[in-house]
PDB file of C-alpha atoms in Angstrom:
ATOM      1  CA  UNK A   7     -13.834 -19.801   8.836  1.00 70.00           C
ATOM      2  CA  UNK A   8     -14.373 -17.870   5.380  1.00 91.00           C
ATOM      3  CA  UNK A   9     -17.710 -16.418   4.031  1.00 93.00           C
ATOM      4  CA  UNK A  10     -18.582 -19.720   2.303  1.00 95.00           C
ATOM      5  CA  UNK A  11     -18.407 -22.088   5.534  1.00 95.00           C
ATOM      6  CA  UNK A  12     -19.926 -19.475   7.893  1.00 95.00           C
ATOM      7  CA  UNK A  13     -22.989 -19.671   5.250  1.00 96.00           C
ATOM      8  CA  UNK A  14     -23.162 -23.325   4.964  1.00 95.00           C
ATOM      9  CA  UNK A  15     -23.013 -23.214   8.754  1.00 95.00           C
ATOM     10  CA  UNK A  16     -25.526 -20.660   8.821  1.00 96.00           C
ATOM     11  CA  UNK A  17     -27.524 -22.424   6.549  1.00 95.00           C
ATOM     12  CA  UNK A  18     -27.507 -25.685   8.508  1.00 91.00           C
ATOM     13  CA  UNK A  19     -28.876 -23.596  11.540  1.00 92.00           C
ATOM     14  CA  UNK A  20     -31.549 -22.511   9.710  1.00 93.00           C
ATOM     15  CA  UNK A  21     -32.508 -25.944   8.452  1.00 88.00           C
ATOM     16  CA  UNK A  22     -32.714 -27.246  11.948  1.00 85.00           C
ATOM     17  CA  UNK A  23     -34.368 -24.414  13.265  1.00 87.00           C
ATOM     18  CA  UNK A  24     -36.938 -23.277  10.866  1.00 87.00           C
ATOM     19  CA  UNK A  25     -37.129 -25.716   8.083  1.00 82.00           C
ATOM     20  CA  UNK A  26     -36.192 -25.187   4.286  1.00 80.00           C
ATOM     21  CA  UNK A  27     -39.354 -23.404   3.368  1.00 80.00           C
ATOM     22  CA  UNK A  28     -39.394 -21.124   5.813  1.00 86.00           C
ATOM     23  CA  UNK A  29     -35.582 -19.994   5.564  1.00 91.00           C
ATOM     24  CA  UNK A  30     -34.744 -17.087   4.052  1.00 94.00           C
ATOM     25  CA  UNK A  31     -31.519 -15.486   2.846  1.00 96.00           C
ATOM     26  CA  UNK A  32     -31.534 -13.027   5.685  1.00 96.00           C
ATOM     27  CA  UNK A  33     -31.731 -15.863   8.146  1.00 96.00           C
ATOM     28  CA  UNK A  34     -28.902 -17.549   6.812  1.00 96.00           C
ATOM     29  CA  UNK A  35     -26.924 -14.257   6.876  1.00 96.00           C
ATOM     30  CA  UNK A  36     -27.980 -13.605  10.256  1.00 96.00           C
ATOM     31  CA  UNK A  37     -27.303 -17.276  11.269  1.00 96.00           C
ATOM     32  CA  UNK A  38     -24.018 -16.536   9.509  1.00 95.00           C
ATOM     33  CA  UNK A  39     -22.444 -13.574  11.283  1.00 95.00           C
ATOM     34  CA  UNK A  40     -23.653 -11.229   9.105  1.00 93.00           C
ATOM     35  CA  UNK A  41     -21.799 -12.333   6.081  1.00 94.00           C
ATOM     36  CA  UNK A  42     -23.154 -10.213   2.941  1.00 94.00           C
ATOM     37  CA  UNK A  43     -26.356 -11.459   0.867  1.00 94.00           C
ATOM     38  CA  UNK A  44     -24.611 -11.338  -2.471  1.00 95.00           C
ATOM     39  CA  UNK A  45     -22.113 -13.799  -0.899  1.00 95.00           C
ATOM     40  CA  UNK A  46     -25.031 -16.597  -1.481  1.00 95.00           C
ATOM     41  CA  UNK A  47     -24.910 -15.233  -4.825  1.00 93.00           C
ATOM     42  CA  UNK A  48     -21.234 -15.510  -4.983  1.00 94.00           C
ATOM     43  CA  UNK A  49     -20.299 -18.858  -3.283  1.00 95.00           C
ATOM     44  CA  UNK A  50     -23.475 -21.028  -4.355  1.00 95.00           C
ATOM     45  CA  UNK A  51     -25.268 -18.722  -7.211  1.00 94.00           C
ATOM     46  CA  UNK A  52     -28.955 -18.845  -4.956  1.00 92.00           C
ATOM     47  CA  UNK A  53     -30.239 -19.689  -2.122  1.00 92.00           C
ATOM     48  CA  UNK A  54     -31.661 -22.965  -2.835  1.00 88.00           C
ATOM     49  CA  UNK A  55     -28.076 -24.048  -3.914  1.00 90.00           C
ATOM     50  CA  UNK A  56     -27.083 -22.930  -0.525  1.00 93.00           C
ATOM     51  CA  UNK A  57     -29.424 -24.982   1.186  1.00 90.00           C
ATOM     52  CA  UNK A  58     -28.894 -28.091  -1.101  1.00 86.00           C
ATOM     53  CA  UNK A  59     -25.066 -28.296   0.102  1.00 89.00           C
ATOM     54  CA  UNK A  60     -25.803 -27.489   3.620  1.00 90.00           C
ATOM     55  CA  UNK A  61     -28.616 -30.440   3.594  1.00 82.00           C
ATOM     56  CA  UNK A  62     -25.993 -33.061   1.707  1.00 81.00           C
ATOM     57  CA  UNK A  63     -23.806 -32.094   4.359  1.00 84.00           C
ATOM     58  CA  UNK A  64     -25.944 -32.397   7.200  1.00 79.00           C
ATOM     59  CA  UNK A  65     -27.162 -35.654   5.764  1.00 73.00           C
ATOM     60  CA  UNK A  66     -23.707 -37.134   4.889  1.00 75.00           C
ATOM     61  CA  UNK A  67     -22.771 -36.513   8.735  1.00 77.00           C
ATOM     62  CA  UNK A  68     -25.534 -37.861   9.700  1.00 71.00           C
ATOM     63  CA  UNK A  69     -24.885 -41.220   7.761  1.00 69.00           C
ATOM     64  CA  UNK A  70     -21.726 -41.548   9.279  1.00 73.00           C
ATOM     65  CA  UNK A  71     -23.153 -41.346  12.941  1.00 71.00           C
ATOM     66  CA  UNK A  72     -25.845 -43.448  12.409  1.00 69.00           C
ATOM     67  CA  UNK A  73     -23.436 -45.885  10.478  1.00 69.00           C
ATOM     68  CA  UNK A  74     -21.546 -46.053  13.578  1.00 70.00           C
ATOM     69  CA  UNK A  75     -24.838 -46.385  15.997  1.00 65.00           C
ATOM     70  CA  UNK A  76     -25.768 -49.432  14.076  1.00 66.00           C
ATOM     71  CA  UNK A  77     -22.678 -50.991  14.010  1.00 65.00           C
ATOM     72  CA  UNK A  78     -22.236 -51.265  17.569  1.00 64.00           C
ATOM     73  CA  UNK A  79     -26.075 -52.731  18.399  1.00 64.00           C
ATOM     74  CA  UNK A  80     -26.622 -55.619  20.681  1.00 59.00           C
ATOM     75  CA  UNK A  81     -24.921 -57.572  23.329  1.00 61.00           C
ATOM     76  CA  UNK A  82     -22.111 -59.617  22.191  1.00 66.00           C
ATOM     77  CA  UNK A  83     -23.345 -63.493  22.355  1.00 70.00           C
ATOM     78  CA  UNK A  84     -26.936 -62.458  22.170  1.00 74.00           C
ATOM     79  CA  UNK A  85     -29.149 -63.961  19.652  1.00 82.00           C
ATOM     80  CA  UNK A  86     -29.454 -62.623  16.032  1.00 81.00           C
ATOM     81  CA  UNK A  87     -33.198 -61.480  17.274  1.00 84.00           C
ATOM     82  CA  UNK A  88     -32.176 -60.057  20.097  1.00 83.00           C
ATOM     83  CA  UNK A  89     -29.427 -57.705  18.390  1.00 82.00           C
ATOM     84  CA  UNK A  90     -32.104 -57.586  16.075  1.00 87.00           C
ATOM     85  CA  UNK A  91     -34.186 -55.521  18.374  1.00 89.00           C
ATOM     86  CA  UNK A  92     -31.642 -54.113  19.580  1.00 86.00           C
ATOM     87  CA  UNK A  93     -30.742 -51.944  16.299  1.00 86.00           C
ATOM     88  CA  UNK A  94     -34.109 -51.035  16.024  1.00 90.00           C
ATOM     89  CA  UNK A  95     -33.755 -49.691  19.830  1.00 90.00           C
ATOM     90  CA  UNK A  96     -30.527 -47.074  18.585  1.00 85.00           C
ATOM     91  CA  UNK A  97     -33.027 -46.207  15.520  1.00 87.00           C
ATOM     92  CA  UNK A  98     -35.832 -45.166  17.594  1.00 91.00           C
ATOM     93  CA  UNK A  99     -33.116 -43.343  20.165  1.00 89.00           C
ATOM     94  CA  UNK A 100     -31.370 -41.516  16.885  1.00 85.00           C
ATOM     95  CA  UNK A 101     -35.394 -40.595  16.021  1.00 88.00           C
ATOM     96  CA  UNK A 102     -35.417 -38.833  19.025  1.00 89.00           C
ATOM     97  CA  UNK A 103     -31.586 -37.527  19.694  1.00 86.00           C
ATOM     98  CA  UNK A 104     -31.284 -36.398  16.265  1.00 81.00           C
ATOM     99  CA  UNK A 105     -35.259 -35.195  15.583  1.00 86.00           C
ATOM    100  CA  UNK A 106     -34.208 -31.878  13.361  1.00 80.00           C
ATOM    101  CA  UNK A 107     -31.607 -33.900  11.387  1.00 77.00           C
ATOM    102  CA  UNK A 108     -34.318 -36.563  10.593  1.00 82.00           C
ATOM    103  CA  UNK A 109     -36.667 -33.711   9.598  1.00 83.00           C
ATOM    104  CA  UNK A 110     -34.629 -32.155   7.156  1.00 78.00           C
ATOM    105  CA  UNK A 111     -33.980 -35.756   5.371  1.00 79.00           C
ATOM    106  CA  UNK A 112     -37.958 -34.874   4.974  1.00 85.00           C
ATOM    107  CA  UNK A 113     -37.528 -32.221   3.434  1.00 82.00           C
ATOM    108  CA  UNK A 114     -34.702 -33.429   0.884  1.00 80.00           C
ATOM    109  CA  UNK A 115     -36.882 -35.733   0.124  1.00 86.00           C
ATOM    110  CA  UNK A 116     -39.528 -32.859  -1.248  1.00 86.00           C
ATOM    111  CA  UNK A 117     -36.859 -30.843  -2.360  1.00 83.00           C
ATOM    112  CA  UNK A 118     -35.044 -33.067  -4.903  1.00 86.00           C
ATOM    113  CA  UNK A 119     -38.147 -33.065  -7.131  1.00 89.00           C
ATOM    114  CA  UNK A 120     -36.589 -29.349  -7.828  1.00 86.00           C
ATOM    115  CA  UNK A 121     -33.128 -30.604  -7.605  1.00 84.00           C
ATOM    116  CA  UNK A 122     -31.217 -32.850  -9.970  1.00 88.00           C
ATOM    117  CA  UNK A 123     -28.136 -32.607  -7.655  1.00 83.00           C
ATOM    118  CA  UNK A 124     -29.842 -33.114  -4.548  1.00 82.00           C
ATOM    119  CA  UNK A 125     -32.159 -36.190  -5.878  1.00 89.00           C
ATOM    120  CA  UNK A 126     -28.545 -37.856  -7.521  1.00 89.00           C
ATOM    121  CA  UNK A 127     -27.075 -37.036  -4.174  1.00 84.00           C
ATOM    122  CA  UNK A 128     -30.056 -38.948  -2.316  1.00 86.00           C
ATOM    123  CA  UNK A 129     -30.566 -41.837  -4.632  1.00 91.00           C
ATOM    124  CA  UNK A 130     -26.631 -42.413  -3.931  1.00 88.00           C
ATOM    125  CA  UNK A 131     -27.086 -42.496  -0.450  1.00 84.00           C
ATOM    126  CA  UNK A 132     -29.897 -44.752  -0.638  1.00 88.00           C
ATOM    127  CA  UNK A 133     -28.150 -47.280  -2.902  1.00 92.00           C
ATOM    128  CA  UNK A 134     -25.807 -47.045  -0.202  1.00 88.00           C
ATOM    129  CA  UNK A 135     -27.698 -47.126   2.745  1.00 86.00           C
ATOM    130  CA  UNK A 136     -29.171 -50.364   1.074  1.00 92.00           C
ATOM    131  CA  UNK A 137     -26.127 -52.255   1.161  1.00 92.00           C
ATOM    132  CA  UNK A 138     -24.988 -51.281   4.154  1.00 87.00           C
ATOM    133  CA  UNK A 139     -28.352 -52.546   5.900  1.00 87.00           C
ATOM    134  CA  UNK A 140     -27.505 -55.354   4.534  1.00 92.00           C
ATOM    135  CA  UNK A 141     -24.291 -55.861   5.033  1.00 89.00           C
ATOM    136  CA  UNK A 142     -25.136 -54.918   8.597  1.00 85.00           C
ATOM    137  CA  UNK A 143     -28.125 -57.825   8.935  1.00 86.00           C
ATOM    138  CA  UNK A 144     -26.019 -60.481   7.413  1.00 88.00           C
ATOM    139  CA  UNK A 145     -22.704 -59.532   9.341  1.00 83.00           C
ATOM    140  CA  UNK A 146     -20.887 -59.294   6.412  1.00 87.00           C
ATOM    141  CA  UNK A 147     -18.303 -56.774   4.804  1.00 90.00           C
ATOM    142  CA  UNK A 148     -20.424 -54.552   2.222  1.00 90.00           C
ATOM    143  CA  UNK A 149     -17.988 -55.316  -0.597  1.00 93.00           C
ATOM    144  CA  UNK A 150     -19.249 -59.122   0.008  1.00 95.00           C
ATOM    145  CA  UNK A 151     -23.035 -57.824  -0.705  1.00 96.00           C
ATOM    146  CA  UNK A 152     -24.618 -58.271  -3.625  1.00 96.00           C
ATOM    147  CA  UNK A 153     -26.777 -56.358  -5.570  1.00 96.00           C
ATOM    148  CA  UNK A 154     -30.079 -58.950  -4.866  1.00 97.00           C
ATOM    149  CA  UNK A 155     -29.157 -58.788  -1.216  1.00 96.00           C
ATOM    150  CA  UNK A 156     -28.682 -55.482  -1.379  1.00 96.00           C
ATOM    151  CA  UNK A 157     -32.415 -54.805  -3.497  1.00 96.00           C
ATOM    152  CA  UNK A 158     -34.576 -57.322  -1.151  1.00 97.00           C
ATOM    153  CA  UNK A 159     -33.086 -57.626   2.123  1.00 96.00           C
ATOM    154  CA  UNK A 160     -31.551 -54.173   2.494  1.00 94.00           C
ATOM    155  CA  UNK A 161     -34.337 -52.025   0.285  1.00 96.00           C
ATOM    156  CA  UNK A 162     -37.411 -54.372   3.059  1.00 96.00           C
ATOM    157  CA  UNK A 163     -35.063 -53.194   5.568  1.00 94.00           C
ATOM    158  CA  UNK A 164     -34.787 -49.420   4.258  1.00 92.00           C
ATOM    159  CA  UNK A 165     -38.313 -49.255   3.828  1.00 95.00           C
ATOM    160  CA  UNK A 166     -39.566 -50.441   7.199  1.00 95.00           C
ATOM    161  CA  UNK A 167     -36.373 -47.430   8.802  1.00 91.00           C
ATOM    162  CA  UNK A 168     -38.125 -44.681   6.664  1.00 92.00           C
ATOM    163  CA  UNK A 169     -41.864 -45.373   7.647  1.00 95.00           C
ATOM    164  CA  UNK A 170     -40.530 -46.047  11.049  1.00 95.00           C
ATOM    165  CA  UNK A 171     -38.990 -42.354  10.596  1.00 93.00           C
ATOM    166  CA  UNK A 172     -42.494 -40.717   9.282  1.00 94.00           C
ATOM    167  CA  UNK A 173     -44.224 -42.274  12.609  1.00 96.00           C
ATOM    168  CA  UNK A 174     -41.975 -41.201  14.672  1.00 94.00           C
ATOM    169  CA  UNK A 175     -41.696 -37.464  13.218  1.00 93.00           C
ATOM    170  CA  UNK A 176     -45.642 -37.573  13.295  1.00 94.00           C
ATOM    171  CA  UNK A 177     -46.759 -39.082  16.293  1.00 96.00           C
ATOM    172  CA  UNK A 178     -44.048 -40.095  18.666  1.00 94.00           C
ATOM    173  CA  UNK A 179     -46.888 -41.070  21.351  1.00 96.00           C
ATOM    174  CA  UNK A 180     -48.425 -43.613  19.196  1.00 97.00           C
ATOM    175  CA  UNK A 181     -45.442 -44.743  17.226  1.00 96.00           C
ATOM    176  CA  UNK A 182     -44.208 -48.502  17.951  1.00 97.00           C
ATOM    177  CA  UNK A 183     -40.900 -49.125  19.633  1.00 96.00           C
ATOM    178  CA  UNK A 184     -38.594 -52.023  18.834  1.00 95.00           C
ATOM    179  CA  UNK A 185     -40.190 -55.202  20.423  1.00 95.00           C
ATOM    180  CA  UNK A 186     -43.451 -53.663  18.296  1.00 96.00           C
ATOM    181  CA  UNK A 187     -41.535 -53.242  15.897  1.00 96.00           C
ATOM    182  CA  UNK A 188     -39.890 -56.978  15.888  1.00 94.00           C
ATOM    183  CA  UNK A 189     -43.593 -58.310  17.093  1.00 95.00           C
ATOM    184  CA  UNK A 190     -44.670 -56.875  13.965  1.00 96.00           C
ATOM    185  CA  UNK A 191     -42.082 -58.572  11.696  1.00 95.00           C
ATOM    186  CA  UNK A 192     -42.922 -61.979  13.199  1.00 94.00           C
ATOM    187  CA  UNK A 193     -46.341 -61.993  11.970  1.00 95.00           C
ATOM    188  CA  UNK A 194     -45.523 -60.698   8.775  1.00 94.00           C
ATOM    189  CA  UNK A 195     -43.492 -63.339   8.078  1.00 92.00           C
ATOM    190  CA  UNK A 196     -45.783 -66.087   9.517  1.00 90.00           C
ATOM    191  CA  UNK A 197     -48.556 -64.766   6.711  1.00 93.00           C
ATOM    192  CA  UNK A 198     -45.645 -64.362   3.455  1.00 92.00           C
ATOM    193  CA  UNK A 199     -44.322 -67.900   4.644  1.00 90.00           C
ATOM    194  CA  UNK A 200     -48.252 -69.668   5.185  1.00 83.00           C
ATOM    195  CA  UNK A 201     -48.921 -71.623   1.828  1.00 73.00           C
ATOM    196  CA  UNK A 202     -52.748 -70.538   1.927  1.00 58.00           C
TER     197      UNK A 202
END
């Protein structure tokens, strides 16, 4: 690899391992083999520019794997509920399997309030993620979504993955799992569909 991979993979090990705030160039030329500091300067032009593309990255690979976790949920011939659950079962799993990952998506999140590229980059991704979840709920091809489907269905469906995320990043112990999860749904929907 050249200087600017090693420090995007350098980078990336710093994310998981210590967080954005607490990195520090040094760490991601440590993490890096010992590449030179002014190759940040060089390659990205700072630090934080550093960090942005090794974040994207780590966050566009994680789409992908996750994409591919949900599209393989559920027992073939089981009932839409059941696969139902089942997707929210390979969520909760990728919570735990992929914890640091899940963190740093955090941390973009706090980030991109400094970071025009990084909040475009997320608000893609989201649009995205959107009409994939629903594409994915309605067992449909995602060029066959849209946008309404895409802004109710897949946005409810994005929220309730993200504050999912949050409890399980704060409080694993207490945090629901699926059938809670699904339990939880059902009684939603009996008070937004009761006519009192």
């Amino acid at each position: 690899m050249g200087n600017r991979e090693d420090l995007l993979a350098g980078a990336r090990q710093c994310l998981e391992e210590k967080g954005w705030a607490r990195t520090t160039v040094r760490d991601i030329t440590t993490a890096a083999g010992g590449v030179s500091m002014a190759a940040i300067g060089y390659h990205f032009g700072s630090r934080e520019a550093l960090l942005n593309a090794a974040l994207i990255e780590a966050i566009d690979e994680w789409g992908s794997r996750i994409g591919r976790t949900l599209a393989s949920f559920g027992e073939s011939g089981s009932s839409p509920a059941g696969r139902y659950e089942a997707m929210w079962t390979a969520i909760i799993k990728s919570f735990q399997d992929d914890r640091t990952l899940w963190r740093a998506t955090i941390e973009a999140l706090l980030q991109a309030e400094h970071s025009d590229d990084l909040r475009r980059h997320l608000a893609g991704g989201q649009a995205q993620g959107r009409r994939g979840l629903a594409a994915l709920l309605r067992s449909t091809p995602e060029d066959e979504i849209d946008d309404a489907a895409a802004r109710t269905l897949g946005a409810a469906q994005m929220a309730l993955f993200t504050g999912l995320m949050t409890q399980w990043l704060t409080d694993p112990e207490q945090a629901p799992d699926a059938s809670e999860v699904v339990a939880g749904l059902r009684a939603l929907t009996g008070i937004v569909n009761s006519d009192a």
